[in-house]
C-alpha positions as a Markdown table, in Angstrom:
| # | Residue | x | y | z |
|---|---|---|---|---|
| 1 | Unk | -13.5 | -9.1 | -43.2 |
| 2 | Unk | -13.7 | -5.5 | -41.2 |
| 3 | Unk | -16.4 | -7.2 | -38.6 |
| 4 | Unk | -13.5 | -10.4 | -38.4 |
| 5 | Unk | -10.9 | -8.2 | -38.0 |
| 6 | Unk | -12.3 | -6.2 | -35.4 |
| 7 | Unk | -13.3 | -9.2 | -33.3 |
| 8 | Unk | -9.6 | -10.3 | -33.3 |
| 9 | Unk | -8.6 | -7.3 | -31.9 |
| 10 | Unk | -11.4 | -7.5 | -29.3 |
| 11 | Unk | -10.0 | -11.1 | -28.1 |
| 12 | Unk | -6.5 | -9.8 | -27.9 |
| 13 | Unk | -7.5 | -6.7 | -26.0 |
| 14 | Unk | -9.5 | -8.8 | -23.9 |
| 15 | Unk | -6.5 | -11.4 | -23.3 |
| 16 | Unk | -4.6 | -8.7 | -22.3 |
| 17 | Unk | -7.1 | -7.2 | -19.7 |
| 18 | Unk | -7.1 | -10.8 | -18.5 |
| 19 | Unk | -3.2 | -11.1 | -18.2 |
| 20 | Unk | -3.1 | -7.5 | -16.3 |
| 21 | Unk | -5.9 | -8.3 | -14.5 |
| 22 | Unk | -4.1 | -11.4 | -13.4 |
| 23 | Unk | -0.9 | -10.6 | -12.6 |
| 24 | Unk | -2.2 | -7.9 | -10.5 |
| 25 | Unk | -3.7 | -9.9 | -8.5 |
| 26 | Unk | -0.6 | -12.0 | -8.1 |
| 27 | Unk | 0.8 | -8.6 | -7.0 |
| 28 | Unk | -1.4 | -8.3 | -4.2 |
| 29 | Unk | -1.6 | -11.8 | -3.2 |
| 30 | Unk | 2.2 | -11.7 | -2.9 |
| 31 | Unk | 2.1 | -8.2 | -1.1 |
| 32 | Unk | -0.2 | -9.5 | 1.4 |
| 33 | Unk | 1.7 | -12.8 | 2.5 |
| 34 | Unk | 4.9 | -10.3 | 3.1 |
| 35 | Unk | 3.4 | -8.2 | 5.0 |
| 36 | Unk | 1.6 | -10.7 | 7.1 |
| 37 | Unk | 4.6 | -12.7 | 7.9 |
| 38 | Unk | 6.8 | -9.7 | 8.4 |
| 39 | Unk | 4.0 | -8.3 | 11.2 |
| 40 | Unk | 4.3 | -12.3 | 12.3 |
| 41 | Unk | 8.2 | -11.8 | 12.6 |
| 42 | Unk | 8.3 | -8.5 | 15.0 |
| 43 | Unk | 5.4 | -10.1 | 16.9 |
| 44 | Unk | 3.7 | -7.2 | 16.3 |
| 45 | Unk | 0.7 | -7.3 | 18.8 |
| 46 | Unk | -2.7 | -8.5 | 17.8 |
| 47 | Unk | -4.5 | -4.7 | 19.4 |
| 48 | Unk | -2.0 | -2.8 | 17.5 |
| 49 | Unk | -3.8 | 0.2 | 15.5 |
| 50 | Unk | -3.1 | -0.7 | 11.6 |
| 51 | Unk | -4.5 | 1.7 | 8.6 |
| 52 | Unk | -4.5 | 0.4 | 5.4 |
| 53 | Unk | -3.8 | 3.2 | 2.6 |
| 54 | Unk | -6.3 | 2.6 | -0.7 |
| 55 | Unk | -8.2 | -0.5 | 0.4 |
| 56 | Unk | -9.6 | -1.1 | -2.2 |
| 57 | Unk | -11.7 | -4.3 | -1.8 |
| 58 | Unk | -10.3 | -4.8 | 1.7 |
| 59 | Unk | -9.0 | -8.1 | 1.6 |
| 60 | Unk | -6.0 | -7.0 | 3.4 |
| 61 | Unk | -7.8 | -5.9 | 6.5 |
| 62 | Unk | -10.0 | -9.4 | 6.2 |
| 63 | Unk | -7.1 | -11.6 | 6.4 |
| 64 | Unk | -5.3 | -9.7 | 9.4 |
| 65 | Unk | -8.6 | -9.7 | 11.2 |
| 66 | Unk | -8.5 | -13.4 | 10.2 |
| 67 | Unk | -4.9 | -13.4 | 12.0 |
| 68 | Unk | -6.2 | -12.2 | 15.5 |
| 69 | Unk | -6.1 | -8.3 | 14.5 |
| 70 | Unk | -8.4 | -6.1 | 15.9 |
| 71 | Unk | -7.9 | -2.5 | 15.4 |
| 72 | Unk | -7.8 | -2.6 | 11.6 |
| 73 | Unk | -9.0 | 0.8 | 9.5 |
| 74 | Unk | -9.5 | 0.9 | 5.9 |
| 75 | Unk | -9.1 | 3.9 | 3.4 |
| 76 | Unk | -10.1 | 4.8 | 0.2 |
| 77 | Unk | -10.9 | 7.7 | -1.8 |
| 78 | Unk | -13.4 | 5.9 | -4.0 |
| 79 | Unk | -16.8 | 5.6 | -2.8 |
| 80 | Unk | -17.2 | 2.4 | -4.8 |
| 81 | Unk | -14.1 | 0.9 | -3.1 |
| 82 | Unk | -15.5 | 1.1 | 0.3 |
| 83 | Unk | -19.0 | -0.2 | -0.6 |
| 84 | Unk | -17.3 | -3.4 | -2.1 |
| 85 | Unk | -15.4 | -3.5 | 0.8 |
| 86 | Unk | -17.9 | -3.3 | 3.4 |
| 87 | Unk | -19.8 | -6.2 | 1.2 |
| 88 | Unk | -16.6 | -8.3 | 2.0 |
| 89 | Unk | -16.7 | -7.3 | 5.7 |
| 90 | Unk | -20.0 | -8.1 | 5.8 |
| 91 | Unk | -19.7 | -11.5 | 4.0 |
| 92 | Unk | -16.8 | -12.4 | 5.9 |
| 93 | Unk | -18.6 | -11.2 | 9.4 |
| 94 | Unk | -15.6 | -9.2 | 10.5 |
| 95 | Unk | -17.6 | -6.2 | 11.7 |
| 96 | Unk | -15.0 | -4.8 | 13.6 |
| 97 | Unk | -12.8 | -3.0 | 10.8 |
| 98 | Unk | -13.6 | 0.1 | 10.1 |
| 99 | Unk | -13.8 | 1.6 | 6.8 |
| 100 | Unk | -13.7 | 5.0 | 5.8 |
| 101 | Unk | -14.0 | 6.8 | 2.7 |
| 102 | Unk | -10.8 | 9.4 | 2.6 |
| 103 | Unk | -8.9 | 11.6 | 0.2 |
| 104 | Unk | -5.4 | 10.4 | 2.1 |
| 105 | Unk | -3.6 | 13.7 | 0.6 |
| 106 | Unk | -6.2 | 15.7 | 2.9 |
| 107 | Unk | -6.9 | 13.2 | 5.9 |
| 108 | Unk | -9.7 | 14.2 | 8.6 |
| 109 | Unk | -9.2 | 15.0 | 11.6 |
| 110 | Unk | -10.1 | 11.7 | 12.9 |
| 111 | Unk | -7.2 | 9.7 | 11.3 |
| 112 | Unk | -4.6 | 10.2 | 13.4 |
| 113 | Unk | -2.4 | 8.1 | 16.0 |
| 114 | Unk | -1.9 | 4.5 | 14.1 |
| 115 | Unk | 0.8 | 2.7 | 14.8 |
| 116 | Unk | 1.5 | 0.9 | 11.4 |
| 117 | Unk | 0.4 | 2.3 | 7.6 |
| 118 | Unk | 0.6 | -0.5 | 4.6 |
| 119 | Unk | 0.6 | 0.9 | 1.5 |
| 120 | Unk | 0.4 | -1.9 | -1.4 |
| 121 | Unk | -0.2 | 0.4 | -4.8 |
| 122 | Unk | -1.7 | 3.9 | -3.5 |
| 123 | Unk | 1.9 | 6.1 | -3.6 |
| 124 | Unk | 2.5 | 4.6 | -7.2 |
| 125 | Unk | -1.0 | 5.4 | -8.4 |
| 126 | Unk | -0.9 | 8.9 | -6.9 |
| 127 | Unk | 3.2 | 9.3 | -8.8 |
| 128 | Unk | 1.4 | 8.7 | -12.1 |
| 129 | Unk | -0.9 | 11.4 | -11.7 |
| 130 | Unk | -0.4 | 13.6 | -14.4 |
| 131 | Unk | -1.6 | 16.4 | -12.5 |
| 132 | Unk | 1.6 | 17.8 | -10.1 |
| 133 | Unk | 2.6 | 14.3 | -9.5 |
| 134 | Unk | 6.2 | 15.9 | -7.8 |
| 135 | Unk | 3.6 | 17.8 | -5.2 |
| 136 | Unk | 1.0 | 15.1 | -4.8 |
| 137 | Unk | 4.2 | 13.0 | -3.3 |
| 138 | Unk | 5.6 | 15.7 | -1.0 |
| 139 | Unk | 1.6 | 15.9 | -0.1 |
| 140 | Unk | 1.7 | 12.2 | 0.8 |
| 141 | Unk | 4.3 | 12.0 | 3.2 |
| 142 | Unk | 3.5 | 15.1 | 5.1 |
| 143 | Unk | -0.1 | 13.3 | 5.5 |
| 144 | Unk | 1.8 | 9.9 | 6.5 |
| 145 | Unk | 3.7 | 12.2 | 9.0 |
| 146 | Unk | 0.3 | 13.4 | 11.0 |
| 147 | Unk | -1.3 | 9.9 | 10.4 |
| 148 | Unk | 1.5 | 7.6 | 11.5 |
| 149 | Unk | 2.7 | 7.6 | 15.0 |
| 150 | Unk | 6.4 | 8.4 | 16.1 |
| 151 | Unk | 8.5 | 5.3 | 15.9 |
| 152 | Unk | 5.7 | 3.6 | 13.9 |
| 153 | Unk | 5.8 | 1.4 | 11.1 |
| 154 | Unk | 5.3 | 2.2 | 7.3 |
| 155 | Unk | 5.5 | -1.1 | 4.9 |
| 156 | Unk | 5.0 | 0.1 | 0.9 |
| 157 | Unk | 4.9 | -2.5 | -1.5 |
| 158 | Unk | 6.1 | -0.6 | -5.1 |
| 159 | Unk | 5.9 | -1.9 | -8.7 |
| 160 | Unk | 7.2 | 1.6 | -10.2 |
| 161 | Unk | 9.7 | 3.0 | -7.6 |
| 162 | Unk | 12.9 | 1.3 | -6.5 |
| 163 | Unk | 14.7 | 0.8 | -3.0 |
| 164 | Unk | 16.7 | 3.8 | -3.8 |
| 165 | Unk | 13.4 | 6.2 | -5.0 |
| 166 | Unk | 11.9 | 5.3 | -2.2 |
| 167 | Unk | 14.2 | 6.1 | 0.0 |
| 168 | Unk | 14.6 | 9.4 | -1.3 |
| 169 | Unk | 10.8 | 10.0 | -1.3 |
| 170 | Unk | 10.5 | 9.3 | 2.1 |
| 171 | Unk | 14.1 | 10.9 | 3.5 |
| 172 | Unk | 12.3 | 13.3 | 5.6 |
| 173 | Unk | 10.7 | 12.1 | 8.7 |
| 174 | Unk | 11.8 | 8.4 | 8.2 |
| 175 | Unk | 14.4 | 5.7 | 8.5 |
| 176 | Unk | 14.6 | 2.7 | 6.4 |
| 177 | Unk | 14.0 | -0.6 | 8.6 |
| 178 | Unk | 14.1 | -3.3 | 6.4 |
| 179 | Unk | 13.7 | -4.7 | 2.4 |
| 180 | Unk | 11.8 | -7.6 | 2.0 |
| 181 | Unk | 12.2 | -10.4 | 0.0 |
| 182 | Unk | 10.2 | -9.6 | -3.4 |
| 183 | Unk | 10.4 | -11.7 | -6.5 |
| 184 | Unk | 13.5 | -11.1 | -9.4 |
| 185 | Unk | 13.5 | -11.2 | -13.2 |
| 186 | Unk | 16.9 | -11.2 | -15.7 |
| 187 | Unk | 17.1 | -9.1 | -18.2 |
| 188 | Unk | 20.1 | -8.0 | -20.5 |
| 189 | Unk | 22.4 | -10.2 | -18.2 |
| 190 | Unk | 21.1 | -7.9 | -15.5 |
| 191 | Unk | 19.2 | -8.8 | -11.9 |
| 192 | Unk | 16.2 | -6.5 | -11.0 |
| 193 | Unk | 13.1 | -6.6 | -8.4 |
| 194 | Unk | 9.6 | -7.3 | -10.5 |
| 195 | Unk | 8.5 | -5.2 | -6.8 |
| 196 | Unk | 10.1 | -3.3 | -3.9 |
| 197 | Unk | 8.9 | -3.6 | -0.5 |
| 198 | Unk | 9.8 | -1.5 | 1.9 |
| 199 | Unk | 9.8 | -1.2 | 5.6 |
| 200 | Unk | 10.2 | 2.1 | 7.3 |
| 201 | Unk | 9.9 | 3.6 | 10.9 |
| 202 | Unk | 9.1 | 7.2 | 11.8 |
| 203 | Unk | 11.8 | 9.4 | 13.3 |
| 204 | Unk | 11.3 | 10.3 | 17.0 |
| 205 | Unk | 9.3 | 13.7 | 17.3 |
| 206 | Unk | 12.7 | 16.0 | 18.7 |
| 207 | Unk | 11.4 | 18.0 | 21.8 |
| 208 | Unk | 11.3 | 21.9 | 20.9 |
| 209 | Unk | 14.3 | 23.5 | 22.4 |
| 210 | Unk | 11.6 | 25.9 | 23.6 |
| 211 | Unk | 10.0 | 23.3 | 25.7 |
């Protein structure tokens, strides 16, 4: 009865891996087609420099190269991220995007000057950090400040912050663009996003009145 028992809680532990594990890829799916048809909107051009914030398996960057991008960068601070995502590259034959393995809260020297930063989970996995999550934020956009270029374009996709968190959060250095269309759920007679997408756009650099 123990060994039966146990098996049932197996299979329902395993049914709910499969449901997480499904729905999150329904998240990214969804992200993805936003952000492609918002870049397809502002006729964003094709040689414009795009980092991709936690990667992951790089899909992201394979579709946009599938688009007609060609100055696509992928991040990640997990070594195993960027190996599976350099298999994609290398199955897909998109050798031109660059992948880099990168602790975004202490960028190199080298990842600088992009003109637009996606962002489809990495700022909500880095707010649950038990470990000075409040800090680890701040951290986040100061890096997205040196990383991003003036006037350029920061789309997060968010599935534990709202429009209004976010906007807080990122108060300092940038100005809300845009919300795109994400899907809703009722509950208690009351409307909500399931996800928040964001579009933002770096503050002008103010000369020094020094200079």
């Amino acid at each position: 009865m123990l060994h039966m028992r146990e098996n049932c809680k197996l299979l329902k532990t395993l049914e709910m891996l499969g449901k997480f594990a499904l729905v999150f890829h329904r998240f990214g799916e969804e992200s993805m087609v936003r952000i492609i048809r918002w870049l397809e909107k502002q006729k964003v051009p094709l040689d414009c420099s795009v980092l991709d914030i936690g990667t992951g398996n790089g899909v992201l960057l394979i579709e946009l190269a599938k688009y007609g991008y060609t100055d696509l960068t992928g991040i990640d601070y997990s070594p195993s991220a960027i190996q599976l995502s350099e298999k994609v590259r290398e199955k897909e034959g998109m050798s031109n995007i660059k992948l880099k393995v990168e602790d975004f809260l202490a960028p190199s020297a080298e990842l600088s000057r992009f003109e637009i930063c996606i962002d489809k989970g990495t700022f909500d996995a880095i707010s649950l950090n038990p470990d000075n999550a409040v800090g680890k934020r701040k951290q986040y956009v100061k890096s997205l400040c040196s990383v991003l270029e003036p006037e350029g374009f920061f789309l997060i996709t968010s599935c534990n912050w709202t429009k209004e968190e976010l906007l807080d959060e990122f108060r300092e250095g940038f100005e809300i663009l845009e919300e795109l269309p994400t899907p809703k759920f009722c509950f208690g007679g009351r409307i909500g996003n399931s996800v928040t997408t964001l579009v933002f756009q770096r503050k002008k650099v103010r000369p020094s009145k020094l200079d």
